């Protein structure tokens, strides 16, 4: 890990509206098609509900709403990216999965100060073929047990 | 963790200790009830002995020390030098408690309990009791068959050179090798104590075949000379005395020119005829030859058991849960596709029966008898009665009743509290009991049994019963009920479960801190149980806990509201009814009460309460579920439809979501969709503005 800055990072990129985001491939468990979620009472708006993932209950977040953007409309064309971090699993609803990117870690730039009201959700940025790719900070997006307070 | 084999073995030892402690408890309890047969005593002895042996292997010296001292007295019991009695059993039961503490201290670290006074009392048992004339053991020195002095007569000088001689005969029995011991190690250890002369007797018919390799046939005679105490030799053989015949006798203080005299021709000579102290403790025919000796009663007869990681079983339970759901989905889709011809239907029904059977079997793997839990309670009774100066005996019934393991674990705390309460508040002092014409010793009966698909656990004492007038006085003084409230005895008894209620005149060390029965009640409720109390003045109090069979499956009513499907636990539903508009009473701008049989109950529209529909008196459904809250209050839930009543597999909502108000868990229905399992007690509007005592409605 001491050669972190020299190593490559593998990222799964996906689209939310007009923006490209990505998460580390290592935290992605699977990608599945859209399933209607069972809504939860008293849940924050970005919690779409829970779905049946082969017998376990998986909470699904509307990633767009979670990032403070306009919610994405439910629909059969949406995709659920199942991620796992520190034993906490969640499904992130996105518009479409784009690509798997291999980027030298050195090319990732920290997020400049934007005065955003979603602090910490985006960990780094990088430019790929002229396109801005936003690397998400999953531990900020899905704090264990804290989603309701968020 | 799993990579360290030593840690695994150690964990295995402690798991075994649990079993051993349990059989020790069983045996001692039987002794306490009057059983004094050899097998009971032997069981207790073996349990302590095995714990000591294992502890020694791990260098747990304090555990070894404690168990050794218990074992010594148990050995006297075994050999008849001490007669089994109530007193003995009760002392040993306390010692068993301490032994369990020692084991725990060895396992988890932490304080080793002080047990010196108890040990001293136990050891005094033997001292106080005259040695029984009956046992055939004779400690007096005696002539031995081998005459070493004839070759080298130096024994007279022994005292002058400070050395002592011992003659040791070591005849391993079947089981020595199986228990992981090795005669060579014992011999080597002996050579470290002093100078030795070792002879091996090889039976003439010794066959070195593979199938006989585990049966020891050799017999060793060791002549040990040096400044050696008898106890040092005993220590060496401490862990093999069950699998070897060992005799140790004083011998010449000089070695016979570094070797023992030649073997006299008749074979039985080495068997040392004549009185001797047999370290194995069992009077046995002294001339029986090693190898021909029948295997001593194996310590592990009975059912064969297998230790399995709980995680594996949980996984199995989950998978079977999936299978049940999957089977229901398949049946449903076959029906929907119009494929249901008689053959398919029969096949599907057989499939369903099989999956249900499989589910039952897997559930039964998780089920465990309540016996260990009840035994822990025996200890609580002993400690509590000692602390209060009362004489109380615990009677248990139905210890074999099986309950889901998770339920057992989570039942321990509330049950402990209930037992302490029974000793502290239920049972009277011996003087008061005598004055009331009762035996001075109080009895608490702890029983477990099945009743209509639930497990009932009862704690019944034969004490004074609940003083209803006093309870009501206290409740009034604490502002829990209106001063003029007219309450039935049952209602008064239920006041005991209110937070902050305690009638104990003085706060004792045991209970009476006011964190009593309400905590018990919520702990029981947390595992889907209910608790009730009944009492007869002067005759005692019975606390009855009713529990679901398992925490993995729940009987629920599947209902619909605002297009969503929910499951309400059947145990929380008192009754269902049609919602009659004329029975609704309004209070303030939004408050609504339902009048039902002369009572008013808060009315909650489920869909709008959960935020799935705007509050609108006209859009709501027409069915009312009357549900019970933990504090005895009721809520009328308005739902749209009742679909069915079924068993559902309980699933957690996942770590990401914190607790959701009103939702206990979720389940997956036959069509693969998720339905939330509601917690009616948490749905009430009052649940968030502090509990309302039931009397607020009744009075």
CSV table of N, CA, C and O in Angstrom, one decimal, chain A residues 36-43 47 49-61 87-90 141-148, chain B residues 322 325 329 564-566 609-612 651-663 666-668 672-676 678 683 688:
chain,number,residue,atom,x,y,z
A,36,UNK,N,-39.0,-3.1,-8.3
A,36,UNK,CA,-39.7,-2.1,-7.5
A,36,UNK,C,-39.3,-2.4,-6.0
A,36,UNK,O,-39.3,-3.5,-5.6
A,37,UNK,N,-39.1,-1.3,-5.3
A,37,UNK,CA,-38.7,-1.5,-3.9
A,37,UNK,C,-39.9,-1.3,-3.0
A,37,UNK,O,-40.9,-0.6,-3.3
A,38,UNK,N,-39.9,-2.0,-1.9
A,38,UNK,CA,-40.9,-1.8,-0.9
A,38,UNK,C,-40.6,-0.6,0.0
A,38,UNK,O,-39.6,-0.6,0.6
A,39,UNK,N,-41.5,0.4,0.0
A,39,UNK,CA,-41.1,1.6,0.7
A,39,UNK,C,-41.1,1.4,2.2
A,39,UNK,O,-41.8,0.6,2.7
A,40,UNK,N,-40.3,2.2,2.8
A,40,UNK,CA,-40.2,2.1,4.3
A,40,UNK,C,-40.8,3.4,4.9
A,40,UNK,O,-40.6,4.5,4.4
A,41,UNK,N,-41.6,3.2,6.0
A,41,UNK,CA,-42.1,4.4,6.6
A,41,UNK,C,-41.1,5.2,7.3
A,41,UNK,O,-40.0,4.7,7.7
A,42,UNK,N,-41.3,6.5,7.4
A,42,UNK,CA,-40.4,7.4,8.2
A,42,UNK,C,-39.0,7.4,7.6
A,42,UNK,O,-38.1,7.7,8.4
A,43,UNK,N,-38.8,7.1,6.4
A,43,UNK,CA,-37.4,7.0,5.9
A,43,UNK,C,-37.1,8.3,5.2
A,43,UNK,O,-38.0,9.0,4.6
A,47,UNK,N,-34.0,7.2,0.6
A,47,UNK,CA,-34.1,5.7,0.8
A,47,UNK,C,-35.4,5.3,0.0
A,47,UNK,O,-36.5,5.6,0.4
A,49,UNK,N,-36.4,2.3,-0.4
A,49,UNK,CA,-37.0,1.1,0.2
A,49,UNK,C,-36.1,-0.1,0.3
A,49,UNK,O,-34.9,0.1,0.2
A,50,UNK,N,-36.8,-1.2,0.3
A,50,UNK,CA,-36.0,-2.5,0.4
A,50,UNK,C,-36.4,-3.4,-0.8
A,50,UNK,O,-37.5,-3.4,-1.2
A,51,UNK,N,-35.4,-4.2,-1.3
A,51,UNK,CA,-35.7,-5.2,-2.3
A,51,UNK,C,-35.2,-6.5,-1.8
A,51,UNK,O,-34.4,-6.6,-0.9
A,52,UNK,N,-35.7,-7.6,-2.5
A,52,UNK,CA,-35.3,-8.9,-2.2
A,52,UNK,C,-34.2,-9.3,-3.0
A,52,UNK,O,-34.3,-9.5,-4.2
A,53,UNK,N,-33.0,-9.4,-2.4
A,53,UNK,CA,-31.8,-9.8,-3.1
A,53,UNK,C,-31.5,-11.3,-2.8
A,53,UNK,O,-30.9,-11.5,-1.8
A,54,UNK,N,-32.1,-12.2,-3.5
A,54,UNK,CA,-31.9,-13.6,-3.3
A,54,UNK,C,-32.1,-14.0,-1.8
A,54,UNK,O,-31.3,-14.6,-1.2
A,55,UNK,N,-33.2,-13.5,-1.3
A,55,UNK,CA,-33.5,-13.9,0.1
A,55,UNK,C,-33.0,-13.0,1.2
A,55,UNK,O,-33.4,-13.1,2.3
A,56,UNK,N,-32.2,-12.0,0.9
A,56,UNK,CA,-31.8,-11.1,1.9
A,56,UNK,C,-32.5,-9.7,1.6
A,56,UNK,O,-32.8,-9.5,0.4
A,57,UNK,N,-32.7,-8.9,2.6
A,57,UNK,CA,-33.3,-7.7,2.4
A,57,UNK,C,-32.2,-6.6,2.1
A,57,UNK,O,-31.3,-6.5,2.9
A,58,UNK,N,-32.4,-6.0,1.0
A,58,UNK,CA,-31.3,-5.0,0.6
A,58,UNK,C,-31.9,-3.6,0.5
A,58,UNK,O,-32.9,-3.4,-0.2
A,59,UNK,N,-31.4,-2.6,1.3
A,59,UNK,CA,-31.9,-1.3,1.2
A,59,UNK,C,-31.5,-0.7,-0.1
A,59,UNK,O,-30.3,-0.9,-0.5
A,60,UNK,N,-32.3,0.1,-0.8
A,60,UNK,CA,-31.9,0.7,-2.0
A,60,UNK,C,-32.0,2.2,-1.9
A,60,UNK,O,-33.0,2.8,-1.3
A,61,UNK,N,-30.9,2.9,-2.3
A,61,UNK,CA,-30.8,4.4,-2.2
A,61,UNK,C,-31.0,5.0,-3.6
A,61,UNK,O,-30.4,4.4,-4.5
A,87,UNK,N,-19.1,-4.5,5.7
A,87,UNK,CA,-20.2,-5.4,6.1
A,87,UNK,C,-21.6,-4.8,5.9
A,87,UNK,O,-22.6,-5.4,6.1
A,88,UNK,N,-21.6,-3.5,5.4
A,88,UNK,CA,-22.9,-2.9,5.2
A,88,UNK,C,-23.2,-2.9,3.7
A,88,UNK,O,-22.4,-2.5,2.9
A,89,UNK,N,-24.4,-3.5,3.3
A,89,UNK,CA,-24.7,-3.6,1.9
A,89,UNK,C,-25.8,-2.6,1.6
A,89,UNK,O,-26.6,-2.3,2.4
A,90,UNK,N,-25.8,-2.1,0.3
A,90,UNK,CA,-26.9,-1.3,-0.1
A,90,UNK,C,-26.9,-1.3,-1.7
A,90,UNK,O,-25.9,-1.7,-2.3
A,141,UNK,N,-21.6,8.0,2.0
A,141,UNK,CA,-22.9,7.8,1.4
A,141,UNK,C,-23.7,6.9,2.2
A,141,UNK,O,-24.9,7.0,2.3
A,142,UNK,N,-23.1,5.8,2.7
A,142,UNK,CA,-23.9,4.8,3.5
A,142,UNK,C,-23.3,4.6,4.8
A,142,UNK,O,-22.8,3.5,5.1
A,143,UNK,N,-23.5,5.5,5.8
A,143,UNK,CA,-23.0,5.2,7.1
A,143,UNK,C,-23.9,4.2,7.8
A,143,UNK,O,-25.1,4.3,7.6
A,144,UNK,N,-23.4,3.2,8.5
A,144,UNK,CA,-24.2,2.2,9.1
A,144,UNK,C,-25.2,2.8,10.1
A,144,UNK,O,-24.8,3.5,11.0
A,145,UNK,N,-26.4,2.5,9.9
A,145,UNK,CA,-27.5,2.9,10.8
A,145,UNK,C,-27.7,4.4,10.8
A,145,UNK,O,-28.6,4.9,11.5
A,146,UNK,N,-27.0,5.1,10.0
A,146,UNK,CA,-27.1,6.6,10.0
A,146,UNK,C,-27.9,7.1,8.9
A,146,UNK,O,-28.0,8.3,8.8
A,147,UNK,N,-28.3,6.3,8.0
A,147,UNK,CA,-29.0,6.7,6.8
A,147,UNK,C,-30.3,7.5,7.1
A,147,UNK,O,-30.6,8.4,6.4
A,148,UNK,N,-30.9,7.2,8.2
A,148,UNK,CA,-32.1,7.8,8.5
A,148,UNK,C,-31.9,9.3,9.0
A,148,UNK,O,-32.7,10.2,8.9
B,322,UNK,N,-35.4,-19.8,2.7
B,322,UNK,CA,-35.4,-19.4,1.3
B,322,UNK,C,-36.2,-20.5,0.5
B,322,UNK,O,-37.0,-20.2,-0.4
B,325,UNK,N,-39.8,-20.2,0.9
B,325,UNK,CA,-40.4,-19.1,0.1
B,325,UNK,C,-40.4,-19.5,-1.4
B,325,UNK,O,-41.4,-19.3,-2.1
B,329,UNK,N,-43.4,-19.7,-4.1
B,329,UNK,CA,-43.4,-18.9,-5.3
B,329,UNK,C,-43.6,-19.8,-6.5
B,329,UNK,O,-44.4,-19.5,-7.4
B,564,UNK,N,-49.9,-1.5,0.0
B,564,UNK,CA,-48.7,-2.2,0.5
B,564,UNK,C,-49.2,-3.4,1.3
B,564,UNK,O,-50.3,-3.4,1.9
B,565,UNK,N,-48.3,-4.3,1.4
B,565,UNK,CA,-48.6,-5.5,2.2
B,565,UNK,C,-47.7,-5.5,3.5
B,565,UNK,O,-46.6,-5.2,3.4
B,566,UNK,N,-48.4,-5.8,4.6
B,566,UNK,CA,-47.7,-5.9,5.8
B,566,UNK,C,-48.0,-7.2,6.6
B,566,UNK,O,-49.0,-7.8,6.2
B,609,UNK,N,-50.7,6.7,9.1
B,609,UNK,CA,-49.7,6.8,10.1
B,609,UNK,C,-48.3,6.5,9.6
B,609,UNK,O,-47.3,7.1,10.0
B,610,UNK,N,-48.2,5.6,8.7
B,610,UNK,CA,-46.9,5.2,8.1
B,610,UNK,C,-46.5,6.2,7.0
B,610,UNK,O,-45.4,6.1,6.4
B,611,UNK,N,-47.4,7.1,6.6
B,611,UNK,CA,-47.0,8.1,5.6
B,611,UNK,C,-47.3,7.6,4.2
B,611,UNK,O,-46.8,8.2,3.3
B,612,UNK,N,-48.0,6.5,4.0
B,612,UNK,CA,-48.3,6.0,2.7
B,612,UNK,C,-49.6,6.6,2.1
B,612,UNK,O,-49.9,6.4,0.9
B,651,UNK,N,-36.7,-11.6,8.7
B,651,UNK,CA,-35.5,-11.1,8.2
B,651,UNK,C,-35.2,-9.7,8.7
B,651,UNK,O,-36.1,-8.9,8.7
B,652,UNK,N,-33.9,-9.4,8.9
B,652,UNK,CA,-33.5,-8.1,9.4
B,652,UNK,C,-33.6,-7.1,8.2
B,652,UNK,O,-33.5,-7.5,7.0
B,653,UNK,N,-33.6,-5.8,8.5
B,653,UNK,CA,-33.7,-4.8,7.5
B,653,UNK,C,-32.3,-4.4,6.9
B,653,UNK,O,-32.2,-3.6,6.0
B,654,UNK,N,-31.3,-5.0,7.5
B,654,UNK,CA,-29.9,-4.7,7.1
B,654,UNK,C,-29.3,-3.6,7.9
B,654,UNK,O,-30.0,-2.8,8.6
B,655,UNK,N,-28.0,-3.5,7.9
B,655,UNK,CA,-27.3,-2.7,8.8
B,655,UNK,C,-27.4,-1.2,8.4
B,655,UNK,O,-27.2,-0.3,9.3
B,656,UNK,N,-27.7,-0.9,7.2
B,656,UNK,CA,-27.7,0.5,6.7
B,656,UNK,C,-28.8,1.3,7.4
B,656,UNK,O,-28.6,2.4,7.7
B,657,UNK,N,-29.9,0.6,7.5
B,657,UNK,CA,-31.1,1.3,8.0
B,657,UNK,C,-31.1,1.2,9.6
B,657,UNK,O,-30.9,0.1,10.1
B,658,UNK,N,-31.3,2.3,10.2
B,658,UNK,CA,-31.4,2.2,11.7
B,658,UNK,C,-32.8,1.6,12.0
B,658,UNK,O,-33.5,1.1,11.1
B,659,UNK,N,-33.2,1.7,13.3
B,659,UNK,CA,-34.5,1.2,13.6
B,659,UNK,C,-35.6,2.1,12.9
B,659,UNK,O,-35.4,3.3,12.9
B,660,UNK,N,-36.5,1.4,12.4
B,660,UNK,CA,-37.6,2.1,11.7
B,660,UNK,C,-38.8,2.1,12.7
B,660,UNK,O,-39.3,1.0,13.1
B,661,UNK,N,-39.4,3.2,13.1
B,661,UNK,CA,-40.5,3.2,14.0
B,661,UNK,C,-41.7,2.4,13.5
B,661,UNK,O,-42.0,2.5,12.4
B,662,UNK,N,-42.2,1.5,14.3
B,662,UNK,CA,-43.3,0.7,14.0
B,662,UNK,C,-43.0,-0.5,13.2
B,662,UNK,O,-43.9,-1.3,12.9
B,663,UNK,N,-41.8,-0.7,12.7
B,663,UNK,CA,-41.4,-1.8,11.9
B,663,UNK,C,-40.4,-2.7,12.7
B,663,UNK,O,-39.4,-2.2,13.1
B,666,UNK,N,-38.6,-7.6,8.4
B,666,UNK,CA,-39.3,-7.7,7.1
B,666,UNK,C,-39.4,-9.2,6.8
B,666,UNK,O,-38.7,-10.0,7.5
B,667,UNK,N,-40.1,-9.6,5.8
B,667,UNK,CA,-40.2,-11.0,5.4
B,667,UNK,C,-40.4,-11.0,3.9
B,667,UNK,O,-40.7,-9.9,3.3
B,668,UNK,N,-40.1,-12.1,3.3
B,668,UNK,CA,-40.3,-12.2,1.9
B,668,UNK,C,-41.5,-13.2,1.6
B,668,UNK,O,-41.6,-14.3,2.2
B,672,UNK,N,-42.3,-13.4,-3.7
B,672,UNK,CA,-41.0,-12.8,-3.8
B,672,UNK,C,-40.9,-11.4,-3.3
B,672,UNK,O,-39.8,-10.8,-3.2
B,673,UNK,N,-42.1,-10.8,-3.1
B,673,UNK,CA,-42.1,-9.4,-2.6
B,673,UNK,C,-41.8,-9.3,-1.1
B,673,UNK,O,-42.1,-10.2,-0.4
B,674,UNK,N,-41.3,-8.1,-0.7
B,674,UNK,CA,-41.0,-7.9,0.7
B,674,UNK,C,-42.2,-7.3,1.4
B,674,UNK,O,-42.9,-6.4,0.8
B,675,UNK,N,-42.5,-7.9,2.5
B,675,UNK,CA,-43.6,-7.2,3.4
B,675,UNK,C,-42.9,-6.9,4.7
B,675,UNK,O,-42.1,-7.6,5.2
B,676,UNK,N,-43.2,-5.7,5.2
B,676,UNK,CA,-42.7,-5.3,6.5
B,676,UNK,C,-43.5,-5.9,7.6
B,676,UNK,O,-44.7,-6.0,7.5
B,678,UNK,N,-44.8,-5.5,11.1
B,678,UNK,CA,-45.1,-4.3,12.0
B,678,UNK,C,-44.9,-4.7,13.5
B,678,UNK,O,-45.1,-5.9,13.8
B,683,UNK,N,-46.4,1.4,17.2
B,683,UNK,CA,-47.2,2.1,16.2
B,683,UNK,C,-48.0,3.2,16.9
B,683,UNK,O,-48.5,4.2,16.2
B,688,UNK,N,-44.7,7.6,21.2
B,688,UNK,CA,-43.7,8.7,21.1
B,688,UNK,C,-43.9,9.8,22.1
B,688,UNK,O,-43.2,10.8,22.1
